[in-house]
Structure formats: C-alpha cells, structure tokens
C-alpha cells in the first residue's frame, strides 16, 4: 500500500511540474551575449606610489605590500606581476572574470625598484602599468627640522637625524598601534630626556614641535614636553625661562607656558575633550607669539612683548613635566606619542599641515 501511495504522489508531482513549466511559471534558461570587447584591461596600483619609502634605519630590507587591481569590460584572460623585471606570480583562472585584486607581499632591499602589472583580456587586448619607487633607511629633514623621534618597536627611542639615544628615565616603552608603526608609551615616573642647545632652536627664528598624540584619559594632568632651568628653585621664577607643554582637567586641555625673561606667557591651547584616538599637535614659538594647532588647524595664538628666554636650559624632557615642572602635578604622561619632530624655526600653517603627511 505504501508503494502505491508513493507512486501516485510522484506521478501527480511530475504532472504539476510539467504543467507549470509549460505555462511559464519557470522561465526558460537562455544564454546572453557578453557583448563586444571594446576596451583593454584597466590596471590600478594602490601601492607602491612613486617616490621614496623610508624604513627604520636599523633595517636593510622590508616586507613590502604590493596592492593592485585589474578590471575588464568583458573578461580577464591572464595577469602577471613583476618586481624588477622578474615574474612573481601569474594567473589565468578567475572566479570573478571581470575584476581581480590582490595584496602581494615580498621582502625587498634598499634601493630603486619597479613594480609591474601586465594584463590581457580574452580578445587579446593587453595593458601594462609600472611604478618605480625607492626603499631607503635614511631620513631627509625638512623645514629646519633638527630632531626626529619615530619610535621603533623594541623600545628604540633613537633620534634619527643624529643617531643618538636619549637618556631614559624609568621604564617607558614602545608599543604597536602607533600612528606610524610603533609609538612611545609613557609609564609611571618615566620619560625621555635629551640635551638642549642652540642646535635645536634659533633666537631669531624660534622653535616648533610637531607630534601625534593618543591621550590616556585616566590621568587628570600630565607634562608632555618640558624645558627648564634646573638651577632655579623658586617655582614662579622657574617659569620665566624655558617652556612647558602640558595637559590638565577633565576636558584634557593642552596648554603652553613660555618663559619670556621678565615674566611668562600662557597659551591656553585647546580641549581634546571626548576625542579619542590619534590627534596631531603642533606648537610654534617665535620672538613675539606662540601658536598651538590641532590636526593642522590653528586653535589659539598668544602674543608677548619680550622674546622667549631659553638661557641656562640644558635638558628637554619628553613625556613628563619632570624635573622642573612637577609642582602642579604635571608629572609623567601615560599617553602615546609618535613621530615627534623639533624644528629651529616657527613653522607656518602650510608647513604644519605638511608635517601631518
């Protein structure tokens, strides 16, 4: 009986399907013409770009990422990629026959290199695109730049232009996730200190600092960059010389205090507020005014009638108010700092924006 029921149900189902097909409930499958192949493949190379890519001075090779895309109006037939004339990979079978993209990694050394992509479509049309670039581990200073701290992984704090290492106080580190590679990460009672002299600034043209900053909001206040005369023990008098870049309050206000000999100048800067992640800070100091920028935009200008006074200020601290500006609790900074540069001139707005690249 069960076999008879199964047979009857199968027959009815077949008849219903046949009727549905004949009445057009299921569309007939028909092939569509691809159309005329009018254009050659289009090649886009996202990386590298022409110019120089600088790697850490401690490295002589780099795991370089080659990022490219090929598209065609009808169908891609084959692709090959070359580095310095040598074929690295080739393809002739594609899941998406009109678009192909890839990020290819290869370890390459210092010097000039050329990345080439060749592509062909089914009709035989070909395209070629090349980018020539240079890998270098030497840094070229710009805009009167006198010091550059890129902060490399492995707790490397080396100043790149001179190749010298700062004095390390406490236990700061470098951590991954910086604005560019690794970044300085502050720790309790920790900071860096470098000798300060007229190689880093100009009495006529001033001084500037630019850097990327990722604030640690657990601190109510902290010193960021400090220059002072350690022989002065009176706090009020100590602020008549040097400079103090710091932050304070729940709004995380970044401020500058500048010694001008007979007194002090205050630039009340800007509030970081609820902003998270990396921001770019620039501080420019001339004989008559200081300016503070955030992300390339001028936030505040302070003017003064007498020039800045850096006399007898021999040490610059990075990541703390110590040793000369801790009396208002602007001590170590737990935040991250990256790509710190010092210039012997007051940068203008165009130059500030250029340092963000």
XYZ file of C-alpha atoms in Angstrom:
357
model
C 0.000 0.000 0.000
C 2.866 2.415 0.906
C 4.464 1.796 -2.511
C 1.196 2.590 -4.310
C 0.819 5.871 -2.384
C 4.435 6.891 -3.166
C 3.963 6.114 -6.858
C 0.710 8.066 -7.055
C 2.246 11.134 -5.303
C 5.282 11.094 -7.617
C 3.057 10.961 -10.697
C 0.965 13.920 -9.534
C 4.090 15.936 -8.716
C 5.597 15.263 -12.147
C 2.363 16.291 -13.914
C 2.157 19.504 -11.858
C 5.758 20.431 -12.648
C 5.260 19.728 -16.338
C 2.150 21.937 -16.392
C 3.930 24.736 -14.534
C 6.823 24.693 -16.979
C 4.548 24.697 -19.989
C 2.549 27.615 -18.581
C 5.674 29.690 -17.960
C 5.863 29.566 -14.169
C 9.577 28.767 -14.529
C 11.438 30.914 -17.048
C 13.395 29.196 -19.767
C 17.173 29.484 -19.298
C 18.730 31.321 -22.206
C 22.283 32.447 -22.809
C 23.181 36.124 -23.033
C 25.829 37.549 -25.281
C 28.845 39.054 -23.494
C 28.810 41.937 -25.910
C 31.659 43.445 -27.821
C 35.037 43.621 -26.091
C 35.807 47.285 -26.626
C 38.482 48.135 -24.079
C 41.770 46.761 -22.812
C 42.055 45.791 -19.132
C 42.311 48.640 -16.625
C 45.133 48.362 -14.070
C 45.161 50.261 -10.766
C 48.231 50.185 -8.496
C 47.414 51.402 -4.973
C 50.808 50.556 -3.519
C 53.588 51.359 -4.036
C 53.450 55.005 -5.076
C 56.266 56.754 -6.873
C 58.857 58.284 -4.563
C 60.799 57.163 -1.517
C 59.568 54.895 1.248
C 61.631 55.286 4.411
C 62.073 52.265 6.659
C 63.707 52.210 10.119
C 67.417 52.997 9.990
C 68.040 49.690 11.753
C 66.576 47.756 8.792
C 68.052 46.953 5.394
C 65.043 45.072 3.996
C 61.288 45.458 4.192
C 58.279 43.160 3.805
C 56.665 45.383 1.192
C 52.977 45.151 0.265
C 52.062 45.446 -3.417
C 48.375 46.352 -3.735
C 46.808 46.309 -7.209
C 43.557 45.724 -9.101
C 42.719 44.663 -12.680
C 39.305 45.033 -14.323
C 37.970 44.411 -17.839
C 34.708 45.199 -19.624
C 34.212 41.565 -20.697
C 36.661 39.044 -19.287
C 40.221 38.902 -17.989
C 42.344 36.195 -19.621
C 45.647 36.481 -17.740
C 47.609 38.602 -15.246
C 51.246 38.587 -14.247
C 53.100 40.729 -11.714
C 56.805 41.511 -11.805
C 59.261 43.101 -9.403
C 62.410 44.476 -11.016
C 61.631 42.544 -14.190
C 61.238 39.147 -12.543
C 57.832 37.460 -12.657
C 56.497 36.885 -9.153
C 53.046 35.448 -9.839
C 50.751 34.785 -12.800
C 47.040 33.972 -13.099
C 44.796 32.665 -15.876
C 41.795 31.395 -13.931
C 39.429 33.788 -12.143
C 36.297 33.396 -10.031
C 35.236 36.913 -10.966
C 36.175 37.105 -14.620
C 35.868 40.914 -14.822
C 37.674 42.055 -11.646
C 40.732 40.807 -9.775
C 42.557 42.405 -6.829
C 45.417 41.263 -4.646
C 47.858 42.399 -1.963
C 51.149 40.638 -2.590
C 53.978 40.796 -0.024
C 57.655 40.465 -0.894
C 60.789 41.131 1.103
C 62.914 43.663 -0.782
C 66.110 45.540 -0.002
C 67.273 49.132 -0.127
C 67.450 50.927 -3.457
C 65.308 51.570 -6.515
C 62.651 49.039 -7.514
C 59.979 48.748 -10.199
C 56.637 47.008 -9.763
C 54.844 46.000 -12.991
C 51.419 44.537 -13.696
C 50.633 43.007 -17.121
C 47.067 42.057 -18.056
C 45.364 40.551 -21.132
C 41.683 40.043 -21.934
C 40.015 37.278 -24.000
C 40.129 39.305 -27.194
C 43.900 39.690 -26.884
C 43.986 43.333 -25.753
C 46.842 43.993 -23.305
C 47.676 46.598 -20.682
C 50.822 47.291 -18.686
C 51.378 49.584 -15.722
C 54.544 50.173 -13.701
C 55.561 52.174 -10.629
C 59.178 52.907 -9.757
C 59.945 53.607 -6.107
C 62.869 53.671 -3.700
C 63.383 51.960 -0.357
C 65.657 53.979 1.921
C 66.588 53.912 5.579
C 67.952 57.456 5.594
C 65.644 60.283 6.590
C 65.676 63.673 4.834
C 64.930 66.583 7.177
C 62.518 69.326 6.095
C 61.547 72.839 7.258
C 64.516 73.356 9.569
C 63.963 70.012 11.253
C 66.664 69.337 13.824
C 65.398 66.244 15.679
C 63.104 63.363 14.777
C 61.893 60.587 17.065
C 59.982 57.966 15.018
C 59.909 55.464 17.947
C 60.593 51.950 16.707
C 59.451 48.627 18.146
C 61.660 47.052 20.765
C 61.907 50.178 22.947
C 64.090 52.000 20.434
C 63.925 55.739 21.203
C 66.807 56.801 18.935
C 66.778 60.319 17.492
C 67.068 59.627 13.784
C 68.964 62.661 12.456
C 71.894 62.395 14.859
C 71.632 58.679 15.550
C 71.905 59.350 19.278
C 69.823 57.883 22.069
C 68.069 59.965 24.722
C 68.524 59.379 28.425
C 65.763 57.017 29.542
C 64.315 57.715 32.979
C 62.127 54.965 34.448
C 60.571 52.387 32.142
C 58.801 53.886 29.130
C 58.224 51.513 26.216
C 57.320 51.496 22.551
C 54.069 49.767 21.638
C 52.375 48.666 18.434
C 49.413 50.539 17.028
C 51.165 53.886 16.717
C 50.299 56.470 14.121
C 53.127 55.013 12.059
C 54.345 51.650 13.301
C 55.338 51.720 16.955
C 54.812 54.636 19.355
C 56.215 55.887 22.665
C 54.109 54.767 25.656
C 54.585 56.522 28.956
C 54.827 54.823 32.334
C 54.798 55.895 35.976
C 57.745 58.179 36.824
C 59.115 57.686 33.306
C 60.207 59.952 30.475
C 62.967 60.676 27.946
C 65.494 63.482 28.180
C 67.799 64.968 25.560
C 70.480 67.684 25.667
C 69.097 71.080 24.649
C 71.192 73.730 22.940
C 71.016 76.271 20.115
C 71.239 73.479 17.553
C 67.553 72.831 18.264
C 66.291 76.404 18.101
C 67.104 79.855 16.769
C 66.955 83.078 18.770
C 65.798 84.838 15.610
C 63.507 82.214 14.073
C 62.204 80.363 17.128
C 61.339 76.705 17.642
C 58.499 74.295 16.793
C 57.334 70.866 17.893
C 55.037 68.535 15.958
C 53.843 65.096 17.000
C 50.936 62.662 17.059
C 49.268 62.168 20.435
C 46.926 59.474 21.748
C 45.775 60.640 25.155
C 45.466 58.366 28.186
C 42.310 59.704 29.811
C 42.954 58.014 33.157
C 45.219 60.912 34.149
C 43.820 64.273 35.229
C 47.004 66.098 34.200
C 50.434 65.403 32.751
C 53.529 67.056 31.337
C 54.172 66.452 27.634
C 57.314 68.458 26.745
C 59.323 70.397 29.322
C 62.348 72.689 29.149
C 63.575 74.464 32.261
C 66.484 75.933 34.196
C 67.232 73.367 36.877
C 69.240 75.863 38.945
C 66.125 77.917 39.792
C 64.333 76.537 42.833
C 61.554 79.127 43.128
C 58.584 77.844 41.132
C 57.352 81.238 39.965
C 60.796 82.315 38.827
C 61.396 78.993 37.077
C 58.563 79.703 34.642
C 60.359 82.829 33.384
C 62.630 80.566 31.367
C 62.098 77.576 29.091
C 58.734 76.120 28.092
C 56.141 73.712 29.408
C 53.630 71.931 27.168
C 51.124 70.056 29.313
C 47.501 68.986 29.667
C 45.072 69.166 32.539
C 41.448 68.822 33.623
C 38.568 66.591 32.623
C 38.432 68.351 29.254
C 42.107 67.363 28.705
C 43.157 70.924 27.820
C 46.551 71.159 26.075
C 48.367 74.357 27.141
C 51.737 76.040 26.747
C 53.584 78.073 29.360
C 56.544 80.005 27.941
C 59.296 81.856 29.787
C 59.962 85.353 28.422
C 62.699 86.515 30.786
C 60.917 89.090 32.904
C 57.742 87.030 33.103
C 55.735 84.251 31.468
C 53.262 83.833 28.622
C 50.266 81.488 28.696
C 48.721 79.929 25.599
C 45.521 78.161 26.661
C 45.531 75.924 23.612
C 42.561 73.615 23.082
C 40.458 70.894 24.689
C 40.859 67.325 23.498
C 37.531 66.621 25.190
C 35.855 63.399 24.122
C 38.092 62.962 21.069
C 39.658 59.516 21.021
C 42.496 58.054 19.002
C 45.379 59.898 17.405
C 45.428 63.675 17.023
C 48.184 65.831 15.561
C 49.597 68.610 17.754
C 51.891 71.400 16.581
C 53.385 74.146 18.734
C 55.216 77.053 17.087
C 57.152 79.699 19.009
C 58.574 82.897 17.531
C 60.061 86.010 19.166
C 56.613 87.572 19.524
C 53.948 84.855 19.569
C 53.162 81.191 20.167
C 50.590 79.129 18.278
C 49.023 75.767 19.016
C 47.438 73.635 16.270
C 45.298 70.515 16.409
C 45.087 68.378 13.258
C 46.576 71.227 11.231
C 44.027 73.818 12.381
C 45.160 76.805 14.461
C 43.482 76.710 17.880
C 44.969 79.654 19.738
C 47.649 82.358 19.482
C 49.360 84.054 22.411
C 51.460 87.211 21.967
C 54.199 88.657 24.175
C 56.276 91.815 24.183
C 59.665 90.267 25.023
C 61.181 87.200 23.311
C 61.311 83.716 24.774
C 64.214 83.004 27.129
C 65.907 79.599 26.968
C 69.127 80.661 28.674
C 70.651 78.078 31.029
C 68.043 75.490 29.905
C 70.152 72.468 29.041
C 67.771 69.480 29.087
C 64.493 68.812 27.279
C 62.082 66.253 28.749
C 59.664 64.243 26.601
C 56.641 62.655 28.245
C 56.796 64.453 31.612
C 56.942 67.766 33.453
C 59.947 66.490 35.369
C 62.296 67.653 36.624
C 61.355 71.373 36.650
C 57.544 71.418 36.324
C 56.061 68.848 38.680
C 54.822 71.148 41.429
C 51.287 71.333 39.980
C 51.248 67.559 39.473
C 52.155 67.740 35.773
C 54.312 64.683 36.075
C 54.726 61.649 33.781
C 52.324 61.162 30.869
C 50.869 57.681 30.321
C 49.731 58.663 26.821
C 51.237 57.585 23.499
C 53.418 59.901 21.409
C 54.546 59.257 17.847
C 56.541 60.966 15.095
C 57.931 63.717 17.348
C 59.893 66.397 15.490
C 61.703 69.557 16.612
C 62.462 72.485 14.256
C 64.689 75.538 14.679
C 62.018 77.900 13.366
C 58.381 78.809 13.893
C 56.560 76.785 11.234
C 53.779 78.461 9.296
C 50.371 76.862 8.801
C 51.240 75.342 5.422
C 54.335 73.706 6.873
C 52.386 72.428 9.878
C 49.878 70.734 7.590
C 52.698 69.202 5.536
C 54.192 67.560 8.635
C 50.975 65.563 9.050
C 51.575 63.595 5.824
